[in-house]
Amino acid sequence: MEFAKPLPSYLVQRYQGWKATSYKENQTWYRRLATEGQRPRAMVISCCDSRVHVTSIFGADQGEFFIHRNIANLVPPYQPDGDHHGTSATVEYAVTVLKVAHLIVLGHSQCGGVQGCIDMCKGHAPQLEAKDSFVGRWMDILRPRFENVSDIAGDDDQARAFEKQAVIASLENLMTFPFVESSVNDGSLSLHGLWTDIGEGGLEFFEAESQKFLPV
Ligand SMILES: [Zn+2]
């Protein structure tokens, strides 16, 4: 295990700063969370992108959100085949154990994962086509929806539209999980699709009626 090294000093310093300030000011709350356990009201599925700051956008404190992040905020379809399904495991835990009331899929602008999928669909990314490309095979979840945006002129407009397709794909795939479907149907769980504009700080929500993303 010689490959595991101590933290770089800049992170040690930041940690010590947090412990002396933010933690110290909220110590009672942290201790309560530790003894009483978590009771988050919402789960958020967002992209891993470092620019998507889920807790900042909603001013959320520790204990409020159960968060799962993956490439392009995708949820795969329900596939109980005995393999390792990280995203599906988080959804199962949030819905059946934590019983969150809201499940939010948060997409974002300038998503590198979605752009990679566009590149694949246009034949510009042979490296992502390889069987051993985890990113490529993950983005296959979104791939069939490229036909919904293939007519859009302008690379930026097409990318923004495909990012929103990733949110819709995840919402639809969530409903293939029996425990999600039954919780939605009995009213104990609601699903929400969001998309945030990194540069402008904008937030749009998916309105099922119009099938459009509208400003929050
Ligand atoms: Zn992304």
XYZ file of C-alpha atoms and ligand atoms in Angstrom:
217
model
C 0.000 0.000 0.000
C 3.002 2.353 -0.477
C 0.975 4.064 -3.182
C -1.338 5.676 -0.640
C 0.204 8.983 0.403
C -0.624 11.542 3.103
C -2.791 14.487 2.038
C -1.078 17.361 0.220
C -0.398 20.233 2.587
C -2.864 22.648 0.996
C -5.697 20.237 1.800
C -4.427 19.685 5.329
C -4.501 23.441 5.846
C -7.971 23.789 4.428
C -9.243 20.965 6.630
C -7.739 22.537 9.736
C -9.331 25.845 8.792
C -12.731 24.198 8.432
C -12.386 22.372 11.752
C -11.509 25.604 13.571
C -14.303 27.687 12.038
C -17.264 26.095 10.255
C -17.214 22.876 12.258
C -16.671 24.658 15.569
C -19.603 27.001 14.953
C -21.909 24.110 14.066
C -20.584 21.476 16.430
C -23.938 20.915 18.134
C -25.616 20.294 14.810
C -22.891 17.891 13.675
C -23.149 15.932 16.928
C -26.907 15.757 16.607
C -26.575 14.439 13.057
C -24.097 11.841 14.295
C -26.322 10.546 17.075
C -29.740 10.867 15.433
C -28.723 9.808 11.920
C -29.583 11.420 8.628
C -33.081 12.315 7.509
C -32.597 14.074 4.177
C -35.813 15.194 2.501
C -34.341 15.104 -0.971
C -31.962 13.137 -3.115
C -30.030 14.935 -5.836
C -28.440 13.172 -8.787
C -26.000 15.522 -10.474
C -22.944 15.413 -12.702
C -19.475 14.962 -11.183
C -18.424 18.210 -12.877
C -16.591 20.324 -10.296
C -18.506 23.425 -11.399
C -21.873 21.987 -10.371
C -22.136 23.133 -6.763
C -25.294 21.348 -5.634
C -25.324 22.429 -1.995
C -24.478 26.064 -2.810
C -27.282 26.434 -5.357
C -29.858 25.483 -2.723
C -28.052 26.827 0.326
C -28.169 23.324 1.772
C -26.599 22.350 5.066
C -25.075 19.013 5.986
C -27.756 16.387 6.451
C -30.201 17.966 3.998
C -29.382 16.298 0.680
C -28.556 12.717 -0.181
C -26.327 13.313 -3.205
C -25.162 11.017 -5.951
C -22.899 12.305 -8.679
C -21.865 10.551 -11.852
C -20.876 11.389 -15.412
C -23.696 13.437 -16.982
C -26.218 12.860 -14.135
C -27.513 9.687 -15.767
C -29.687 7.011 -14.237
C -29.509 3.670 -16.047
C -32.658 1.600 -16.560
C -33.653 -0.903 -13.856
C -31.450 -3.934 -14.462
C -31.400 -6.443 -11.582
C -28.688 -8.686 -13.043
C -26.427 -9.108 -10.020
C -23.726 -6.749 -11.349
C -22.288 -3.683 -9.612
C -24.741 -0.817 -10.092
C -23.583 2.185 -8.075
C -26.216 4.632 -9.235
C -29.064 2.151 -8.848
C -27.842 1.324 -5.326
C -28.054 4.978 -4.290
C -31.563 5.327 -5.699
C -32.668 2.151 -3.912
C -31.247 3.343 -0.589
C -32.695 6.853 -0.891
C -36.187 5.663 -1.806
C -36.618 2.469 0.210
C -34.576 3.227 3.357
C -34.314 7.025 3.689
C -37.722 7.494 2.069
C -36.840 10.857 0.565
C -39.822 12.939 -0.553
C -38.092 14.455 -3.588
C -35.749 13.004 -6.151
C -34.033 15.701 -8.205
C -32.011 15.108 -11.370
C -29.775 18.125 -11.992
C -28.213 18.576 -15.414
C -25.896 21.411 -16.405
C -24.442 23.472 -19.262
C -21.077 22.674 -20.868
C -21.327 19.041 -19.729
C -18.251 17.166 -20.921
C -19.974 13.796 -20.692
C -22.848 14.911 -22.887
C -20.392 16.491 -25.339
C -18.527 13.183 -25.472
C -21.790 11.439 -26.349
C -22.416 13.979 -29.133
C -18.903 13.349 -30.441
C -19.592 9.610 -30.407
C -22.896 10.033 -32.224
C -21.172 12.119 -34.897
C -18.389 9.559 -35.319
C -15.734 11.866 -33.895
C -14.779 9.873 -30.805
C -13.480 6.387 -31.694
C -11.805 6.154 -28.272
C -15.244 6.311 -26.631
C -16.533 3.542 -28.885
C -14.063 1.039 -27.398
C -15.617 -1.719 -25.310
C -13.244 -0.908 -22.459
C -14.209 2.775 -22.342
C -16.246 3.075 -19.159
C -17.241 6.616 -20.110
C -18.342 5.568 -23.582
C -20.404 2.631 -22.350
C -21.923 4.805 -19.619
C -22.918 7.429 -22.191
C -24.670 4.691 -24.196
C -27.552 5.320 -21.759
C -28.110 8.672 -23.474
C -27.081 7.768 -26.994
C -30.457 6.646 -28.451
C -31.860 10.114 -27.706
C -29.483 11.837 -30.081
C -32.122 11.538 -32.768
C -34.237 14.005 -30.737
C -31.613 16.732 -31.153
C -29.787 15.764 -34.355
C -31.705 18.361 -36.405
C -30.771 21.277 -34.153
C -28.464 23.724 -35.933
C -25.614 25.236 -33.939
C -23.311 23.169 -31.786
C -24.082 25.063 -28.576
C -27.857 24.873 -28.970
C -27.601 21.177 -29.769
C -25.406 20.517 -26.735
C -27.755 22.420 -24.389
C -30.718 20.463 -25.762
C -28.896 17.145 -25.361
C -27.948 18.037 -21.775
C -31.656 18.425 -21.085
C -32.340 15.110 -22.818
C -29.979 13.542 -20.275
C -32.228 14.824 -17.485
C -35.371 13.507 -19.193
C -33.715 10.132 -19.851
C -32.846 9.825 -16.174
C -36.381 10.716 -15.067
C -37.838 8.111 -17.420
C -35.319 5.489 -16.343
C -36.049 6.206 -12.672
C -39.645 5.193 -13.293
C -38.476 1.733 -14.464
C -37.427 0.991 -10.856
C -40.448 -0.683 -9.226
C -39.877 1.003 -5.842
C -39.645 4.426 -7.513
C -42.764 3.863 -9.570
C -44.815 2.687 -6.572
C -43.637 5.605 -4.379
C -44.461 8.098 -7.133
C -47.874 6.508 -7.626
C -48.762 6.576 -3.926
C -47.677 10.222 -3.709
C -44.839 9.735 -1.230
C -42.159 10.616 -3.801
C -41.981 13.275 -6.478
C -39.455 13.442 -9.302
C -37.976 16.721 -10.537
C -35.822 17.522 -13.554
C -33.531 20.563 -13.403
C -30.821 22.054 -15.580
C -28.391 24.761 -14.455
C -26.472 27.240 -16.576
C -22.973 27.354 -15.071
C -21.938 30.778 -16.396
C -25.222 32.580 -15.741
C -26.254 30.808 -12.543
C -29.580 30.040 -14.209
C -31.870 27.207 -13.180
C -34.598 25.652 -15.317
C -37.102 22.944 -14.449
C -38.728 20.368 -16.694
C -42.449 20.958 -17.044
C -44.109 17.673 -17.958
C -47.177 19.321 -19.494
C -45.302 21.336 -22.100
C -42.321 18.950 -22.237
C -40.146 22.048 -21.908
C -37.545 23.409 -19.539
C -38.702 26.699 -18.000
C -36.869 29.169 -15.720
C -37.341 28.544 -11.995
Zn -21.447 17.113 -16.710
